[in-house]
Amino acid sequence: MGTPVDIIVGSHVWVADLNLAWIDGQVVKINGQDAEVQISNGKKVVAKLSKLYPKDMEAPPAGVDDMTKLSYLHEPGVLQNLKTRYELNEIYTYTGNILIAINPFQRLPHLYDSHMMQQYKGAPFGDLSPHVFAIADVAYRAMINEQKSNSILVSGESGAGKTETTKMLMRYLAFLGGRSSTEGRTVEQQVLEEFQKYKLGNPKKFHYLNQSNCYDLVGVSNAHDYLATRRAMDIVGISEKEQEAIFRVVAAILHLGNVDFAKGKEVDSSVLKDDKSKFHLKTVSELLMCDPKALEDALMKRVMITPEEVINRTLDPLNATVSRDGLAKTIYSRLFDWLVDKINVSIGQDPNSKSLIGVLDIYGFESFKHNSFEQFCINFTNEKLQQHFNQHVFKMEQEEYTKEEIDWSYIEFVDNQDVLDLIEKKPGGVIALLDEACMFPKSTAETFTSKLYQTYKNHRRLPKPKMSRTDFIISHYAGEVQYQSDQFLDKNKDYVVPEHQDLLSASKCTFVAGLFPPVPEETTKTSNKSSKFSSIGSRFKLQLQQLMETLSSTEPHYIRCVKPNNLLKPAIFENINIMQQLRCGGVLEAIRISCAGYPTRRAFFEFLNRFGLLAPELIERNYDEKVVCQKILDKVGLKGFQIGKTKVFLRAGQMAELDARRAVVLSTAANAIQRRIRTHYARKSFIALRKATIDLQSLCRRILALRLYEHKRKEAAALKIQKNLRRYQARKTFEKLRVSVLVLQTSLRAMAAQKEYSYRRQTKAAIIIQVRWHCHKAFSYYKKLKKAAIITQSRWRGRIGRRELRKLKMAARETGALKEAKDKLEKRVEELTWRLQLEKRLRTDLEEAKAQEISKLQSSLQSMQTKIDEANALVVKEREAAKKAIEEAPPVIKETQVFVEDTKKVDSLREEVEGLKASLQREKERADESERIRAQLQELSEQQRKRLEDSDKMIQQLQDSLHRLEERCSNLESENQVFRQQAVSMAPNKFLSGRSKSILQRGSESAHFGDARLPLDLHSLSINHRDFSELEERPQKSLNEKQQENQELLIGCISQHLGFAGNRPIAACIIYKCLLHWRSFEVERTSIFDRIIQVLGHAIEKTQDNNDILAYWLSNASTLLLLLQRTLKANGAAGMAPQRRRSSSTLYGRMTQSFRGTPQGVSLAFVNGGMTGGSDSLRQVEAKYPALLFKQQLTAYVEKIYGMIRDNLKKEISPLLGLCIQAPRTSRASLVKGSSRSMANSAAQQALIAHWQGIAKSLRNFLRTLKANHVPPFLIRKVFTQIFSFINVQLFNSLLLRRECCSFSNGEYVKAGLSELKNWCCDATDEYAGSAWDELKHIRQAIRFLVVHQKPKKTLDEISHELCPVLSIQQLYRISTMYWDDKYGTHSVSPEVVGSMRVLMTEDSNNAVSNSFLLDDDSSIPFSVDDISKSMEQTIDISDIEPPALIRENSGFSFLLPRAD
């Protein structure tokens, strides 16, 4: 492993350190076989060259997941790799097929959730990151596929996480078997009650629990684990009573450990130490249900039976303590055996099974300050397992070499058989000598040890200690262990103290007594009340031998658990402690075996990526990769390497030599680059100086030109200022003159306009008054005339109505015209109701009109009075103005004419005012007359209101009669339904007997009769039952038989592929027209809905994988559902019919909530002559329960078909997605073969994205199928949105679980593939693709991170907010630590950014959801019925749908034919 010849000045190496095991440094000086090293802490040390190990400076910053991939496979390299990964919370690492698990001492729930188990299910070993699930999956697949038994060996010292690892193994195997448990409820109170019941408390107070000083672990809840254990006991069949007894026994053991002893008054006697010990002793007796005094005697006394007498011997405190511990161990051992037997019986393993998976959880190698018989047995077991492990590792190495077809015959394999012979050899082994010593009563630990060293005097595995006579040392594979044999003889004796046996056999607790059944009489007589000896060591050796035989018959898998620190705290990595565990766990031994052969193995493409620059001329040529690797190694001059089929195998030290050659080449290239760079900088400086000179000259010339230009600009500015000043003065003079003229003109014109305005204002006021008066006069005459016409019409229509009523009474007695009369009566009732409302409205309008007219007249009067006052004021003002003008005017002016004219005007105005007053008086008189007439009309209206109330009562009575008639029809229909079912069961050949047909006729007739409207007389209050009996007995032609035939014809028609009319599915339109015409939505019972659902279900069940058929039915079902959504509305009665719709957790219950908000006022373009009145718009229908149930079932089938189509596409693209996440390795090798093969590389790139093109092709074909079947674009968008979300989840999760995918070149490969999907989205347009491209946000941003340059310069804020805003801190941390640049050799983000991410993750560690860095696939239905309805705002014109040929000629479907117009 040492490579002194390859270490030169400047080499980075590992140096041994007492505190850190190994520390890195750089060689600064070499003196012979010594080297001076500058270590990382700043100090300088001198070490032997043979003790230095090269450091890989190009190792990935996140380490490697398999340590066989390390360039330098040695102790410091292994330790550094484990430390690097542990700091990144990567607790699992492979060494070949051995899994190393480092206990994180914190919960990492995202590593063990069901989604993670799903990822590892069936994944090839090594494709995903190291995990305990991968080991379990390999074992399970080998058992299933090869019918071969497997075993998983989990080892490690206490606190390394063996139990948790074993639980995860069992959980994953249960997951593969289809079982998974769920937990969860508040438990603290229940656990506290259990504590009080068993008188337990803080674990620090119990001797058997406080030895390790570890009571709590971060993220581990003992309360939840306790209840989980109770639930597990329920599952395996342990009754409540047995559970109670189990925990009582465990609590008794804990209390028993707190019983202490002190010296008694007599010699070699003991008593209970204090009141605390007495309390615990009493508690033990209560829990075990035994006598307290007998328990005390069993602990402190022994009975010896001799032929002469029975002797009671007391025990000293030390022996009493040994007796106490022996009783606790015996009880615990019996309880453990009982639990194992109970669980084995509960599991019920098939004895005929040919293969199995065994999980072995065992302590690792132990070496303490005081090592007793327990450590001896544990280390003996680990020695055996290490031999098995070495053989397995050596076998794996052989298989690897054989697979690669290389020579490995000279590789040596060191075995530890000599240690095993020393321990288990018979006779003479340690165990045999121990058994022999136990057979002699006078044997002691000293005699046993001396006999051992006499037997093995010069054994190299058994050195002798210098200071002790009872100790012995064994050199195990993991190091020397000194055992203290003081208690070896006692612990090797397997016997039950008779006093303990008698005490517990007599327990009142049947469970405890069952653990200690009575000893047979023969055994009792033979033992003579003495302890019967049985060697634990021999029995342990026999069990171990059986275990090894079982392991030898299985395929082993190894998991080595490591405890990173003795403080049991997270984020602490103790190098020396871990190195010792790796050595004890055999990991370093496995590395030593690998180093004995070819520790460095590189695939051809990796070797060329790293060392291709040693022979660039070979890369340029078109050589095979294997040939190029051979030529490079030959050129370098290495010996002893091997070229396999796919890998290069290098001996220890050869990798360092190649790296040294590579460093020389890189140094030469760096010098050349520096030389070129210096030349570039010198030329750049010269060019800059020349440019500066030219710029200086240009600047001087520019300043001179600027001065000349400034002089000319000032001269021109002076001329312009003079010109503008003169122009301003001239314009100012002109403006003053113009303003004066305008003021004079304005004054004169204002006086003339004032006079003209006054005259026009007076004239307009007079005209308005005249207009209002003429309007009032004409409107009064019109109202009188209209009122008279209405009264005349009402009287005449009343007379005609009474005449028609008498005719209807006569016609009602004829049963043949019953239905026609009902329709006429309904129309008559509606007409009378309308007339009543019309009269009420006219009366109200008349009163409102009168009130308005009066208010108008009053307002007119007030306005006229106001105008008169204004006119008087105006006359006064004019008189005063005239007087003033006369006084001021010269005498030559004649003023008489103006005064006379003003006087005439005033007189005329006065006359007009008097006339208006007279008119106002007349209007008041006329208003009084109108009030009197209004009172008369009001009295007449009151009489008409009373008559209308009588009519309302008659109408209400008539409606009550109609309701009673409909209830009777409903009862008849229920009876007919029963008869129809009986008839169908009696006639399975679908041909009904005459009586059955009669029953069906009557049922159908009654059903339609219940929906009709009966024409009854307005004055009749009820319909007597004699008329109905006559109606039922009259023979008539039934419509139900014909309708049944039509339904059969419709079902047969829609079972065929009817195609589309434009973009409308014919089948859906035909079904909707028929159901609407037959009024199936309004009946209480019908079978047509169930028949349609059966056709739909049968069609999709037969063709679950045929997307074309599924798309056809999805189009029909969604269109029909849309029509129903816009037509049906639920009434109160329909909502109360069934009780099974109350639950919203079911599919139908969930969809019912969406049916309650039916859009109002929706109009369908349904032009059909067969509809009522041939209306072009369809009103909403009050749907009964069967129609609403049909709508719910149709909704469920739309969701089901949608899910089937989506899942079919997922199945189709899933195999391609597995190939799309990682670029083929051949492409990476081709990247280093130079630019001479650019054309070949271009063709190769086209071949590389073939998988992505396959996905795009599948999407195109799928879209073509959906468009051909006219599936609504809304559903198409939803499908592709979920498909792209599925692609995002699969690619992103695979990226995070496989480190080889987090590389630069792989990012470019996936980016090129994503561009294919983007092109597809552009081709599909937003109408069908929608927001599908946005669903790839996680994988797009992850790929953007992989291909971005200068990652070390990016800050955390830039990464999390600009580069990858969608990704969580956990996801960013995972990608950042797994990234490696296989193309340019650049690094990931800076350590500061990684540290900041780790801090944020620690702060958010309590959130289990945020800790998970994987995405979940959403397989829910992402839409509701309302969403479909809102997405299709346009109406569906089904008026011109041509019926199929099968029903076109049938007269019963004539309503389907489009109208001629």
Short mmCIF file of N, CA and C in Angstrom, two decimals, residues 504-557:
data_model
loop_
_atom_site.label_atom_id
_atom_site.label_comp_id
_atom_site.label_asym_id
_atom_site.label_seq_id
_atom_site.Cartn_x
_atom_site.Cartn_y
_atom_site.Cartn_z
N LEU A 504 -40.41 -18.91 41.64
CA LEU A 504 -41.18 -18.44 40.49
C LEU A 504 -42.19 -19.47 40.02
N SER A 505 -41.94 -20.74 40.27
CA SER A 505 -42.94 -21.75 39.92
C SER A 505 -44.19 -21.60 40.77
N ALA A 506 -44.01 -21.10 41.99
CA ALA A 506 -45.14 -20.93 42.90
C ALA A 506 -45.82 -19.57 42.73
N SER A 507 -45.46 -18.81 41.71
CA SER A 507 -46.06 -17.49 41.51
C SER A 507 -47.55 -17.62 41.21
N LYS A 508 -48.31 -16.64 41.74
CA LYS A 508 -49.75 -16.62 41.49
C LYS A 508 -50.07 -16.13 40.08
N CYS A 509 -49.08 -15.59 39.42
CA CYS A 509 -49.26 -15.15 38.03
C CYS A 509 -49.01 -16.35 37.12
N THR A 510 -50.01 -16.73 36.37
CA THR A 510 -49.89 -17.92 35.52
C THR A 510 -48.81 -17.72 34.46
N PHE A 511 -48.63 -16.48 34.00
CA PHE A 511 -47.61 -16.22 32.98
C PHE A 511 -46.22 -16.47 33.54
N VAL A 512 -45.93 -15.93 34.74
CA VAL A 512 -44.61 -16.11 35.35
C VAL A 512 -44.40 -17.59 35.69
N ALA A 513 -45.42 -18.24 36.24
CA ALA A 513 -45.28 -19.66 36.55
C ALA A 513 -45.05 -20.48 35.29
N GLY A 514 -45.64 -20.02 34.17
CA GLY A 514 -45.43 -20.74 32.91
C GLY A 514 -44.01 -20.60 32.39
N LEU A 515 -43.35 -19.49 32.72
CA LEU A 515 -41.95 -19.34 32.31
C LEU A 515 -41.03 -20.30 33.07
N PHE A 516 -41.45 -20.74 34.24
CA PHE A 516 -40.64 -21.64 35.08
C PHE A 516 -41.47 -22.88 35.41
N PRO A 517 -41.64 -23.78 34.43
CA PRO A 517 -42.43 -24.98 34.70
C PRO A 517 -41.71 -25.86 35.73
N PRO A 518 -42.44 -26.70 36.46
CA PRO A 518 -41.82 -27.57 37.47
C PRO A 518 -40.80 -28.51 36.84
N VAL A 519 -39.68 -28.76 37.55
CA VAL A 519 -38.63 -29.66 37.07
C VAL A 519 -39.11 -31.10 37.25
N PRO A 520 -38.93 -31.98 36.24
CA PRO A 520 -39.36 -33.38 36.39
C PRO A 520 -38.71 -34.03 37.61
N GLU A 521 -39.44 -35.01 38.15
CA GLU A 521 -38.98 -35.66 39.38
C GLU A 521 -37.65 -36.36 39.19
N GLU A 522 -37.43 -36.97 38.02
CA GLU A 522 -36.17 -37.65 37.78
C GLU A 522 -35.01 -36.68 37.87
N THR A 523 -35.21 -35.53 37.31
CA THR A 523 -34.15 -34.52 37.37
C THR A 523 -33.92 -34.07 38.80
N THR A 524 -35.01 -33.98 39.53
CA THR A 524 -34.89 -33.55 40.93
C THR A 524 -34.13 -34.57 41.76
N LYS A 525 -34.45 -35.82 41.54
CA LYS A 525 -33.76 -36.86 42.30
C LYS A 525 -32.29 -36.93 41.93
N THR A 526 -32.03 -36.74 40.65
CA THR A 526 -30.64 -36.83 40.21
C THR A 526 -29.81 -35.68 40.75
N SER A 527 -30.43 -34.52 40.77
CA SER A 527 -29.67 -33.34 41.19
C SER A 527 -29.48 -33.27 42.68
N ASN A 528 -30.39 -33.94 43.45
CA ASN A 528 -30.30 -33.88 44.91
C ASN A 528 -30.24 -32.43 45.41
N LYS A 529 -31.14 -31.64 44.84
CA LYS A 529 -31.24 -30.23 45.23
C LYS A 529 -29.95 -29.46 44.99
N SER A 530 -29.13 -29.95 44.15
CA SER A 530 -27.90 -29.21 43.82
C SER A 530 -28.02 -28.71 42.40
N SER A 531 -27.18 -27.80 42.05
CA SER A 531 -27.23 -27.20 40.71
C SER A 531 -26.70 -28.17 39.69
N LYS A 532 -27.46 -28.38 38.60
CA LYS A 532 -27.03 -29.27 37.54
C LYS A 532 -26.21 -28.49 36.54
N PHE A 533 -24.99 -28.93 36.24
CA PHE A 533 -24.08 -28.18 35.38
C PHE A 533 -24.39 -28.45 33.90
N SER A 534 -24.35 -27.39 33.13
CA SER A 534 -24.44 -27.48 31.68
C SER A 534 -23.61 -26.35 31.12
N SER A 535 -22.66 -26.64 30.21
CA SER A 535 -21.70 -25.65 29.73
C SER A 535 -22.36 -24.68 28.76
N ILE A 536 -22.31 -23.40 29.12
CA ILE A 536 -22.82 -22.37 28.20
C ILE A 536 -21.88 -22.24 27.01
N GLY A 537 -20.58 -22.34 27.26
CA GLY A 537 -19.62 -22.21 26.17
C GLY A 537 -19.82 -23.26 25.10
N SER A 538 -20.02 -24.54 25.53
CA SER A 538 -20.23 -25.61 24.56
C SER A 538 -21.52 -25.41 23.80
N ARG A 539 -22.58 -25.03 24.56
CA ARG A 539 -23.86 -24.80 23.88
C ARG A 539 -23.76 -23.61 22.93
N PHE A 540 -23.04 -22.59 23.32
CA PHE A 540 -22.85 -21.42 22.45
C PHE A 540 -22.09 -21.81 21.19
N LYS A 541 -21.05 -22.65 21.36
CA LYS A 541 -20.27 -23.09 20.20
C LYS A 541 -21.13 -23.91 19.25
N LEU A 542 -22.01 -24.75 19.82
CA LEU A 542 -22.89 -25.56 18.98
C LEU A 542 -23.87 -24.68 18.21
N GLN A 543 -24.46 -23.70 18.89
CA GLN A 543 -25.39 -22.79 18.21
C GLN A 543 -24.67 -21.98 17.14
N LEU A 544 -23.44 -21.57 17.44
CA LEU A 544 -22.67 -20.81 16.47
C LEU A 544 -22.34 -21.65 15.25
N GLN A 545 -22.06 -22.91 15.48
CA GLN A 545 -21.78 -23.81 14.37
C GLN A 545 -23.01 -23.98 13.50
N GLN A 546 -24.17 -24.11 14.13
CA GLN A 546 -25.41 -24.22 13.36
C GLN A 546 -25.68 -22.94 12.57
N LEU A 547 -25.39 -21.81 13.20
CA LEU A 547 -25.56 -20.54 12.50
C LEU A 547 -24.65 -20.45 11.28
N MET A 548 -23.39 -20.86 11.44
CA MET A 548 -22.46 -20.79 10.31
C MET A 548 -22.87 -21.74 9.20
N GLU A 549 -23.43 -22.88 9.55
CA GLU A 549 -23.93 -23.80 8.53
C GLU A 549 -25.09 -23.17 7.76
N THR A 550 -25.96 -22.47 8.51
CA THR A 550 -27.07 -21.79 7.84
C THR A 550 -26.56 -20.68 6.93
N LEU A 551 -25.59 -19.90 7.43
CA LEU A 551 -25.04 -18.82 6.60
C LEU A 551 -24.33 -19.36 5.38
N SER A 552 -23.66 -20.49 5.54
CA SER A 552 -22.94 -21.07 4.40
C SER A 552 -23.89 -21.52 3.30
N SER A 553 -25.13 -21.84 3.68
CA SER A 553 -26.11 -22.28 2.67
C SER A 553 -26.84 -21.11 2.04
N THR A 554 -26.51 -19.89 2.44
CA THR A 554 -27.18 -18.71 1.89
C THR A 554 -26.16 -17.81 1.20
N GLU A 555 -26.71 -16.84 0.46
CA GLU A 555 -25.88 -15.80 -0.16
C GLU A 555 -25.79 -14.63 0.82
N PRO A 556 -24.60 -14.35 1.38
CA PRO A 556 -24.52 -13.34 2.44
C PRO A 556 -24.46 -11.92 1.89
N HIS A 557 -24.98 -11.00 2.69
CA HIS A 557 -24.89 -9.57 2.43
C HIS A 557 -24.50 -8.91 3.76
#
